[in-house]
Coordinates of C-alpha atoms (C1' of nucleotides) and ligand atoms in Angstrom, one line a residue:
Chain E
M1 CA 5.7 -13.3 0.3
T2 CA 4.2 -11.6 2.7
T3 CA 0.9 -9.1 2.2
S4 CA 0.9 -5.9 4.2
T5 CA -2.0 -7.6 5.7
E6 CA 0.2 -10.6 7.3
E7 CA 2.5 -8.2 8.0
N8 CA 0.2 -5.9 10.1
Y9 CA -0.7 -9.4 11.9
L10 CA 3.2 -10.8 12.1
K11 CA 3.9 -6.9 13.8
A12 CA 0.7 -7.2 16.6
I13 CA 1.7 -11.1 17.7
Y14 CA 5.7 -10.0 18.1
H15 CA 4.6 -6.6 20.4
L16 CA 2.5 -8.8 22.1
S17 CA 5.4 -11.5 22.8
T18 CA 8.0 -9.2 23.9
G19 CA 8.2 -9.1 27.8
N20 CA 6.5 -12.6 28.5
Q21 CA 6.9 -15.9 27.7
N22 CA 3.3 -17.3 26.9
S23 CA 1.9 -17.2 23.9
V24 CA -0.8 -14.8 22.6
L25 CA -4.6 -15.4 22.6
T26 CA -6.9 -15.3 19.8
S27 CA -8.6 -12.1 21.9
A28 CA -5.1 -10.3 22.2
I29 CA -4.3 -9.7 18.3
A30 CA -7.8 -9.2 18.2
G31 CA -8.0 -6.4 20.0
S32 CA -5.0 -5.1 19.1
L33 CA -5.9 -5.1 15.6
S34 CA -9.0 -3.6 15.8
T35 CA -10.3 -6.5 14.1
S36 CA -13.0 -9.9 15.0
S37 CA -11.7 -13.0 17.2
A38 CA -12.9 -15.0 13.9
S39 CA -10.5 -13.0 11.1
V40 CA -8.0 -13.5 13.8
T41 CA -8.4 -17.0 13.8
D42 CA -8.4 -17.4 9.8
M43 CA -5.4 -15.3 9.1
I44 CA -3.4 -17.6 12.3
K45 CA -4.5 -20.6 10.5
K46 CA -2.8 -19.0 7.0
L47 CA 0.6 -17.9 8.8
S48 CA 0.7 -21.0 10.9
E49 CA 1.1 -23.2 7.3
K50 CA 3.9 -20.6 6.5
N51 CA 6.1 -21.3 9.1
M52 CA 5.6 -17.9 10.3
V53 CA 3.6 -19.0 14.3
E54 CA 3.3 -22.4 16.0
Y55 CA -0.4 -22.2 16.4
E56 CA -2.1 -24.8 18.7
R57 CA -6.0 -24.5 18.5
Y58 CA -7.6 -23.0 21.0
H59 CA -4.5 -21.8 22.7
G60 CA -2.6 -18.9 21.1
V61 CA 0.2 -18.9 19.3
R62 CA 4.2 -18.0 19.6
I63 CA 6.0 -16.2 16.4
T64 CA 8.8 -18.5 15.1
R65 CA 11.9 -17.1 14.4
K66 CA 10.7 -16.8 10.3
G67 CA 7.9 -15.0 11.5
E68 CA 9.7 -12.3 13.3
K69 CA 12.5 -11.8 11.4
V70 CA 9.6 -10.4 9.0
A71 CA 8.4 -8.3 12.2
L72 CA 11.7 -6.8 13.2
S73 CA 12.3 -5.8 9.4
I74 CA 8.5 -4.2 9.3
I75 CA 9.0 -2.6 12.7
R76 CA 12.9 -1.1 11.3
R77 CA 11.6 0.5 8.8
H78 CA 8.7 2.1 10.3
R79 CA 10.8 3.2 12.7
L80 CA 12.7 5.1 10.1
W81 CA 9.9 6.3 8.3
E82 CA 9.8 8.1 11.5
V83 CA 12.2 9.4 11.6
F84 CA 12.1 10.8 7.6
L85 CA 9.2 12.4 8.6
M86 CA 10.1 14.5 11.5
D87 CA 13.5 14.7 11.2
K88 CA 13.3 15.7 7.7
L89 CA 9.5 16.9 6.9
K90 CA 9.0 18.4 10.2
F91 CA 6.6 16.5 11.4
K92 CA 5.7 16.4 14.9
W93 CA 6.1 13.3 17.3
D94 CA 2.4 13.1 17.2
E95 CA 2.2 12.8 14.1
V96 CA 4.3 10.4 12.4
H97 CA 2.8 7.1 13.1
D98 CA 0.0 7.0 11.0
L99 CA 1.6 7.6 8.1
A100 CA 4.6 5.3 8.7
E101 CA 1.9 2.0 9.0
E102 CA 1.3 3.1 5.4
L103 CA 5.0 3.7 4.9
E104 CA 6.4 0.2 5.8
H105 CA 4.8 -2.1 3.8
V106 CA 6.4 -0.3 0.5
S107 CA 8.7 -3.5 0.3
S108 CA 12.2 -2.8 -1.4
D109 CA 15.6 -4.0 1.1
E110 CA 17.3 -1.5 -0.8
L111 CA 15.3 2.1 -0.4
T112 CA 15.4 0.4 3.9
K113 CA 19.0 0.8 3.5
R114 CA 19.5 4.3 1.7
L115 CA 17.3 5.7 4.1
D116 CA 18.6 4.3 6.5
A117 CA 22.1 6.1 6.0
F118 CA 20.1 9.5 4.0
L119 CA 18.8 9.8 7.9
G120 CA 23.1 9.4 9.0
F121 CA 22.1 5.2 10.8
P122 CA 19.6 7.0 13.7
K123 CA 19.5 4.3 16.2
F124 CA 16.2 5.3 17.5
D125 CA 12.6 6.2 16.6
P126 CA 11.0 10.0 17.6
H127 CA 9.2 7.9 20.1
G128 CA 12.6 7.1 22.1
D129 CA 12.2 3.1 20.6
P130 CA 15.2 1.1 19.3
I131 CA 15.6 0.9 15.5
P132 CA 16.3 -2.7 14.4
D133 CA 19.3 -3.5 12.8
T134 CA 19.6 -4.9 9.7
N135 CA 19.9 -8.1 11.0
G136 CA 16.9 -7.9 13.1
K137 CA 18.4 -7.3 16.3
V138 CA 16.8 -4.9 18.9
H139 CA 19.5 -2.3 21.0
S140 CA 18.1 -2.8 24.2
N141 CA 19.2 0.0 26.0
G142 CA 18.1 -0.4 29.6
Q143 CA 15.1 1.4 29.8
V144 CA 12.4 0.7 32.3
L145 CA 8.8 1.8 32.7
L146 CA 9.0 4.4 35.0
S147 CA 5.7 2.6 36.9
E148 CA 8.2 -0.3 37.8
I149 CA 10.8 2.2 38.9
T150 CA 11.4 1.2 43.4
K151 CA 13.6 4.1 44.4
K152 CA 13.8 7.9 43.6
G153 CA 16.8 9.9 42.1
K154 CA 17.7 11.0 38.0
Y155 CA 15.8 9.6 35.5
I156 CA 15.9 10.8 31.8
L157 CA 12.9 9.8 29.2
S158 CA 14.1 7.0 26.8
G159 CA 10.0 6.5 25.4
V160 CA 7.1 6.0 25.1
N161 CA 4.6 3.0 24.9
D162 CA 1.1 4.7 24.1
H163 CA 1.7 6.1 20.4
S164 CA -1.5 8.0 20.1
P165 CA -1.6 11.3 19.6
S166 CA -3.8 12.3 22.5
F167 CA -1.2 10.7 24.6
L168 CA 1.9 12.2 23.3
Q169 CA 0.2 15.4 23.2
Y170 CA -0.4 15.6 27.1
L171 CA 3.6 14.6 27.1
E172 CA 4.2 17.3 25.4
K173 CA 2.1 19.7 26.8
K174 CA 3.6 18.9 30.6
G175 CA 7.1 18.9 29.3
L176 CA 8.2 15.7 28.5
I177 CA 9.7 14.4 25.7
P178 CA 12.3 11.9 24.8
G179 CA 14.8 13.2 26.6
S180 CA 13.9 15.2 29.0
T181 CA 15.1 14.3 33.2
F182 CA 13.9 15.4 36.1
S183 CA 13.8 13.9 39.6
I184 CA 11.5 11.7 41.3
V185 CA 10.1 13.6 44.6
E186 CA 7.7 11.8 45.6
M187 CA 6.2 8.6 45.3
D188 CA 2.8 7.4 46.9
E189 CA 2.5 4.1 48.1
F190 CA -2.0 3.7 47.9
D191 CA -2.6 4.7 43.7
N192 CA 0.9 4.4 42.6
S193 CA 1.1 8.4 41.5
M194 CA 4.5 9.9 41.3
Q195 CA 5.5 13.9 41.6
I196 CA 8.1 14.2 39.5
I197 CA 10.6 18.0 39.2
F198 CA 12.7 19.4 36.0
S199 CA 15.4 21.2 36.4
N200 CA 13.7 24.3 36.0
K201 CA 11.7 23.2 38.8
K202 CA 8.2 22.7 37.3
S203 CA 6.6 20.0 39.4
I204 CA 4.0 17.5 38.2
F205 CA 1.7 14.6 39.0
I206 CA 2.5 11.8 37.0
S207 CA -0.6 8.8 37.6
K208 CA 0.2 5.2 37.5
E209 CA -2.1 5.3 34.1
V210 CA 0.8 7.8 32.3
S211 CA 3.5 6.3 34.3
K212 CA 3.3 2.8 33.3
N213 CA 3.4 3.9 29.7
L214 CA 6.7 5.5 29.9
L215 CA 10.0 4.1 29.2
V216 CA 12.9 5.9 31.0
R217 CA 16.4 5.0 32.1
S218 CA 18.7 6.1 35.1
H219 CA 20.4 9.6 34.8
E220 CA 23.7 10.4 35.8
Chain X
M1 CA -12.4 7.4 -1.1
T2 CA -11.0 6.1 -4.0
T3 CA -8.5 2.5 -3.5
S4 CA -5.2 2.1 -4.9
T5 CA -6.1 0.2 -8.0
E6 CA -9.0 2.3 -8.4
E7 CA -5.9 5.7 -8.9
N8 CA -4.0 2.7 -10.9
Y9 CA -6.5 2.8 -13.4
L10 CA -7.5 6.1 -12.9
K11 CA -3.8 6.9 -14.0
A12 CA -3.7 4.6 -16.7
I13 CA -6.9 6.3 -18.3
Y14 CA -5.9 9.8 -18.0
H15 CA -2.6 8.7 -19.6
L16 CA -4.2 7.3 -22.3
S17 CA -6.3 10.5 -22.7
T18 CA -4.3 12.9 -22.8
G19 CA -2.9 14.2 -26.7
N20 CA -6.0 12.5 -28.0
Q21 CA -9.6 13.5 -27.7
N22 CA -10.8 10.2 -28.7
S23 CA -12.2 7.8 -25.9
V24 CA -9.8 5.3 -24.7
L25 CA -10.6 1.4 -25.2
T26 CA -11.0 -1.3 -23.3
S27 CA -8.1 -3.2 -24.8
A28 CA -5.7 -0.6 -24.4
I29 CA -6.2 -0.5 -20.7
A30 CA -6.2 -3.7 -20.4
G31 CA -2.6 -3.6 -22.0
S32 CA -1.6 -1.1 -20.3
L33 CA -2.4 -2.4 -16.9
S34 CA -1.0 -6.2 -18.1
T35 CA -5.3 -7.1 -16.7
S36 CA -7.5 -8.8 -19.3
S37 CA -10.6 -6.5 -20.8
A38 CA -13.0 -8.9 -18.1
S39 CA -11.9 -7.1 -15.5
V40 CA -11.6 -3.6 -17.2
T41 CA -14.7 -3.4 -18.2
D42 CA -16.2 -4.3 -14.1
M43 CA -13.7 -1.8 -12.9
I44 CA -15.0 0.5 -15.5
K45 CA -18.5 0.2 -14.0
K46 CA -17.2 1.0 -11.0
L47 CA -15.3 3.9 -11.5
S48 CA -18.5 5.0 -14.3
E49 CA -20.8 4.1 -10.7
K50 CA -18.4 7.0 -8.7
N51 CA -18.9 9.3 -11.4
M52 CA -15.0 8.7 -12.4
V53 CA -15.4 8.2 -15.8
E54 CA -18.4 8.5 -18.6
Y55 CA -18.5 4.7 -20.1
E56 CA -20.5 3.8 -23.1
R57 CA -20.8 0.8 -23.1
Y58 CA -18.7 -1.0 -25.9
H59 CA -17.2 2.0 -26.8
G60 CA -14.9 2.8 -24.2
V61 CA -14.7 5.8 -20.7
R62 CA -14.0 9.4 -21.2
I63 CA -12.4 10.4 -18.1
T64 CA -14.2 13.2 -16.1
R65 CA -13.0 16.0 -14.3
K66 CA -13.5 14.7 -11.5
G67 CA -11.9 11.4 -12.2
E68 CA -8.6 13.6 -14.1
K69 CA -7.8 15.7 -10.6
V70 CA -7.6 11.9 -8.9
A71 CA -5.3 11.1 -11.6
L72 CA -3.5 14.5 -11.5
S73 CA -3.1 13.7 -7.6
I74 CA -1.7 10.4 -8.1
I75 CA 1.0 11.6 -10.7
R76 CA 2.0 14.3 -8.8
R77 CA 3.3 12.2 -6.0
H78 CA 4.6 9.7 -8.4
R79 CA 6.7 12.2 -9.7
L80 CA 7.7 14.3 -6.4
W81 CA 8.5 10.4 -5.3
E82 CA 10.6 9.8 -7.6
V83 CA 12.4 13.3 -8.0
F84 CA 13.3 12.3 -3.6
L85 CA 14.4 9.1 -4.4
M86 CA 17.4 10.1 -7.2
D87 CA 18.3 13.5 -5.3
K88 CA 17.8 12.2 -1.9
L89 CA 18.1 8.8 -1.9
K90 CA 20.8 8.9 -4.7
F91 CA 18.6 6.2 -6.4
K92 CA 19.6 6.2 -10.6
W93 CA 16.9 7.4 -13.0
D94 CA 15.9 4.1 -13.7
E95 CA 15.4 2.9 -10.8
V96 CA 12.8 5.1 -9.1
H97 CA 10.1 4.3 -11.3
D98 CA 8.8 1.2 -9.6
L99 CA 9.0 2.3 -6.0
A100 CA 7.1 5.2 -7.1
E101 CA 4.5 3.4 -7.9
E102 CA 4.7 1.9 -5.0
L103 CA 5.1 5.3 -3.0
E104 CA 1.9 7.2 -4.9
H105 CA -0.2 5.5 -3.1
V106 CA 0.0 6.2 0.2
S107 CA -2.5 9.2 0.9
S108 CA -1.9 11.8 2.8
D109 CA -2.0 15.6 1.0
E110 CA 0.1 17.0 4.1
L111 CA 2.8 14.0 3.4
T112 CA 2.6 16.1 0.0
K113 CA 3.1 19.2 0.6
R114 CA 6.1 18.7 2.5
L115 CA 8.0 16.2 0.8
D116 CA 7.6 18.8 -2.1
A117 CA 8.8 21.7 0.1
F118 CA 11.7 19.3 1.0
L119 CA 12.6 19.0 -2.1
G120 CA 12.9 22.4 -3.7
F121 CA 8.9 22.9 -5.4
P122 CA 10.4 20.7 -8.1
K123 CA 8.7 21.2 -11.8
F124 CA 9.9 18.3 -13.5
D125 CA 11.0 14.4 -12.3
P126 CA 13.5 12.6 -13.1
H127 CA 12.7 11.6 -16.4
G128 CA 11.9 15.2 -17.5
D129 CA 8.3 15.1 -17.1
P130 CA 6.3 18.5 -15.2
I131 CA 5.0 18.0 -11.6
P132 CA 1.2 19.1 -11.8
D133 CA 0.6 21.6 -9.5
T134 CA -1.4 21.7 -5.8
N135 CA -4.6 22.1 -8.4
G136 CA -4.0 20.3 -10.9
K137 CA -2.6 22.2 -13.3
V138 CA 0.1 20.9 -15.7
H139 CA 2.7 23.1 -17.1
S140 CA 3.8 21.5 -20.7
N141 CA 6.5 23.0 -21.5
G142 CA 6.3 23.2 -25.1
Q143 CA 8.4 20.2 -25.6
V144 CA 7.3 18.1 -28.9
L145 CA 8.2 14.1 -29.4
L146 CA 11.9 14.5 -31.1
S147 CA 9.9 12.2 -33.9
E148 CA 8.1 14.8 -34.8
I149 CA 10.2 17.2 -35.3
T150 CA 10.7 18.4 -39.1
K151 CA 14.0 20.5 -38.8
K152 CA 17.3 20.0 -37.5
G153 CA 18.9 22.6 -35.6
K154 CA 19.6 22.4 -31.9
Y155 CA 17.8 20.5 -29.2
I156 CA 17.5 19.8 -25.5
L157 CA 16.4 16.8 -24.2
S158 CA 13.5 16.9 -22.1
G159 CA 11.8 13.8 -21.4
V160 CA 10.8 10.9 -22.5
N161 CA 7.6 8.5 -22.4
D162 CA 8.9 5.1 -22.3
H163 CA 10.0 5.0 -18.8
S164 CA 11.4 0.5 -18.8
P165 CA 14.5 0.4 -17.4
S166 CA 15.9 -1.1 -20.2
F167 CA 15.4 2.3 -22.2
L168 CA 16.7 4.4 -19.9
Q169 CA 20.2 2.4 -19.7
Y170 CA 20.0 2.8 -23.3
L171 CA 19.9 6.0 -23.5
E172 CA 22.5 6.5 -20.4
K173 CA 24.8 4.6 -22.4
K174 CA 24.2 6.3 -25.9
G175 CA 24.8 9.4 -23.6
L176 CA 20.9 10.7 -23.7
I177 CA 19.9 11.6 -20.2
P178 CA 17.3 14.8 -19.9
G179 CA 18.8 17.9 -20.3
S180 CA 21.7 16.6 -23.1
T181 CA 22.3 19.2 -26.2
F182 CA 22.9 17.7 -29.5
S183 CA 22.2 19.1 -32.9
I184 CA 20.2 17.4 -35.9
V185 CA 22.1 16.2 -38.8
E186 CA 20.5 14.2 -41.3
M187 CA 17.4 12.9 -40.9
D188 CA 16.7 9.9 -42.9
E189 CA 12.7 10.3 -45.3
F190 CA 12.6 6.5 -45.7
D191 CA 12.7 5.1 -42.2
N192 CA 12.7 7.9 -40.4
S193 CA 16.3 7.4 -38.6
M194 CA 18.2 10.3 -37.5
Q195 CA 21.8 11.3 -36.8
I196 CA 22.4 13.4 -34.5
I197 CA 25.6 14.8 -32.7
F198 CA 26.5 16.0 -28.9
S199 CA 28.5 19.4 -28.4
N200 CA 31.6 16.5 -27.5
K201 CA 31.6 15.4 -31.0
K202 CA 30.2 12.6 -30.4
S203 CA 27.4 11.1 -33.0
I204 CA 24.8 8.6 -33.1
F205 CA 22.2 7.3 -34.9
I206 CA 18.4 7.4 -34.2
S207 CA 15.7 5.0 -35.0
K208 CA 11.9 5.5 -35.0
E209 CA 11.7 3.3 -32.3
V210 CA 14.0 5.4 -30.2
S211 CA 13.1 9.0 -31.3
K212 CA 9.0 8.6 -31.3
N213 CA 10.0 7.8 -26.5
L214 CA 11.8 11.4 -26.9
L215 CA 10.2 14.5 -25.7
V216 CA 12.7 17.2 -27.0
R217 CA 12.7 21.5 -26.8
S218 CA 14.4 23.4 -29.0
H219 CA 17.5 24.8 -28.0
E220 CA 19.2 28.8 -28.5
Chain R
dT1 C1' -17.5 -32.2 40.1
dA2 C1' -20.8 -30.3 37.6
dA3 C1' -23.5 -26.3 36.0
dA4 C1' -22.1 -21.8 33.9
dT5 C1' -19.5 -18.6 31.9
dA6 C1' -16.0 -17.0 29.1
dA7 C1' -13.4 -17.7 24.8
dT8 C1' -12.3 -19.9 20.5
dT9 C1' -13.0 -21.5 16.8
dT10 C1' -16.7 -23.0 12.6
dA11 C1' -19.8 -22.4 8.7
dG12 C1' -21.3 -18.7 5.7
dA13 C1' -21.7 -15.2 4.3
dC14 C1' -20.3 -10.6 1.6
dT15 C1' -16.6 -7.1 -0.8
dT16 C1' -13.1 -6.2 -4.1
dG17 C1' -10.4 -7.6 -7.8
dT18 C1' -9.2 -10.6 -10.6
dC19 C1' -9.9 -15.1 -14.5
dT20 C1' -11.3 -17.5 -17.7
dA21 C1' -15.1 -19.0 -21.5
dA22 C1' -19.4 -18.3 -23.5
dA23 C1' -22.6 -14.9 -25.3
dA24 C1' -22.9 -10.3 -27.3
dA25 C1' -21.8 -6.4 -29.9
dT26 C1' -19.3 -4.3 -33.3
dA27 C1' -16.0 -3.9 -37.3
dT28 C1' -14.2 -5.8 -41.7
dT29 C1' -14.2 -7.7 -45.3
dA30 C1' -15.5 -10.0 -49.1
Chain V
dT1 C1' -25.3 -6.9 -47.5
dA2 C1' -24.0 -10.9 -45.9
dA3 C1' -20.2 -14.0 -43.4
dT4 C1' -16.6 -13.8 -40.9
dA5 C1' -13.4 -11.7 -37.5
dT6 C1' -12.9 -9.3 -33.9
dT7 C1' -13.9 -6.7 -30.0
dT8 C1' -16.2 -6.4 -25.3
dT9 C1' -19.0 -7.7 -22.2
dT10 C1' -21.8 -11.4 -18.9
dA11 C1' -21.6 -15.5 -16.9
dG12 C1' -19.4 -18.1 -13.0
dA13 C1' -15.5 -19.3 -10.4
dC14 C1' -11.6 -17.7 -7.5
dA15 C1' -8.0 -15.9 -3.6
dA16 C1' -8.2 -12.9 0.1
dG17 C1' -9.6 -11.0 4.2
dT18 C1' -13.6 -9.7 6.4
dC19 C1' -17.8 -9.8 9.4
dT20 C1' -21.9 -11.9 12.4
dA21 C1' -24.2 -15.9 14.7
dA22 C1' -23.5 -20.5 16.2
dA23 C1' -21.3 -24.6 17.3
dT24 C1' -17.3 -25.7 20.4
dT25 C1' -14.2 -26.2 24.0
dA26 C1' -12.1 -24.8 28.1
dT27 C1' -12.3 -22.0 31.7
dT28 C1' -14.6 -20.8 36.8
dT29 C1' -17.4 -20.7 40.0
dA30 C1' -20.8 -23.2 43.2
Ligands
MN1 MN1 5.1 4.5 15.8
MN2 MN1 7.5 5.3 16.6
MN3 MN1 7.5 7.1 -13.6
MN4 MN1 9.0 9.6 -14.0

DNA sequence: TAAATAATTTAGACTTGTCTAAAAATATTA
DNA sequence: TAATATTTTTAGACAAGTCTAAATTATTTA
């Protein structure tokens, strides 16, 4: 059995693990969960005891396959609830995250299974993030950070890395929601900003701050 | 703010309060929550501090209007989730209670409001219990315990007082689900058992043990 | 490579909710 | 009404999760 606190730690460690091979540092976990490093150390010991992470003191943790499976099942629930809240209850995409943070801890595989079916087996959440399948497999869909793109061309916004309401509201105001297509017109070498243009000819500037939180796929 | 533990205590006290004017005894709360009397005393002090109950030591508690409002809002959520689980996710009526016990603590009035609308503003839950409205008003629908009935006649099963899966499965096997109509054929003075007959001529015996957990309304 | 700085862990304390066993109050019964 | 039985409360302890401040360990920098 895992408590919801343990689940939140595992989720944070999992998210901090993806993309880099290194072990996750205490301070990174503390920052991500807005808690003290001392608390993180305590919890890490507990998770290590349960073989959810491999812990080497003073050198951070690595999530184990066992811990990863727990994390992925929570992430699966989180994203399914986000789809429910948006598709069925008509919440906006910047309102669903906090509620899903609570709902994800309702522990029933049967509930998750039926919710999945009720929603029509969605593959992505409202922010464009892939929903892990029952076996914990994530269908990475070839999306890359907009800030990593080096050549101009047509792209489609497939997801975001910052889920905060303020960022999502900012994007919506600019016309950027998952599924939006645009072309890169100009890329500035100096400050890494770029200018993009939508199919309706409207054009906007995007700073590095923003583009490093946008996931895109090549379009056409 | 109330913790989910506090909410569970308030719900238990509210349920033990309805129907009798007396104060609720520590042992009754302990029994209902499967906890020790010592724990109940501790929590009662805390709830009293928050003006959720009036506490006179050694003489039990009375729930205040403030505490009652909290209890009713949790009961409202519980019953709405039960409707969701049964109507939308196709759970059976004996499977929804435990899940609703968890979901009811997800704290968002906006979520409750939208869930209510999504479900089409239901007035009763799958067990026939009335769903309190936003203001905490319960529409008592003239239902009485079958065990209290004194005259034969046609009745409709409107609800149950025992929500345990085993009891609900027993009822279903006998053909008794909310909405079932039947006539009382025979009432035994000695052991308070009764014989009822359905419209399809099938007839069954009901013991006092069972009838005191069945809520009925007069039919026609 | 030794001192200074930064990160991490330990020590000790606090809160919430729980328990068992003992003490106190209430209720029962003879 | 006085002894007995029952219920309730208190006392003291524990687990989970958190914190601040002090002690360690690791990393930088000179
Ligand atoms: Mn989210
Ligand atoms: Mn999401
Ligand atoms: Mn229920
Ligand atoms: Mn119910």
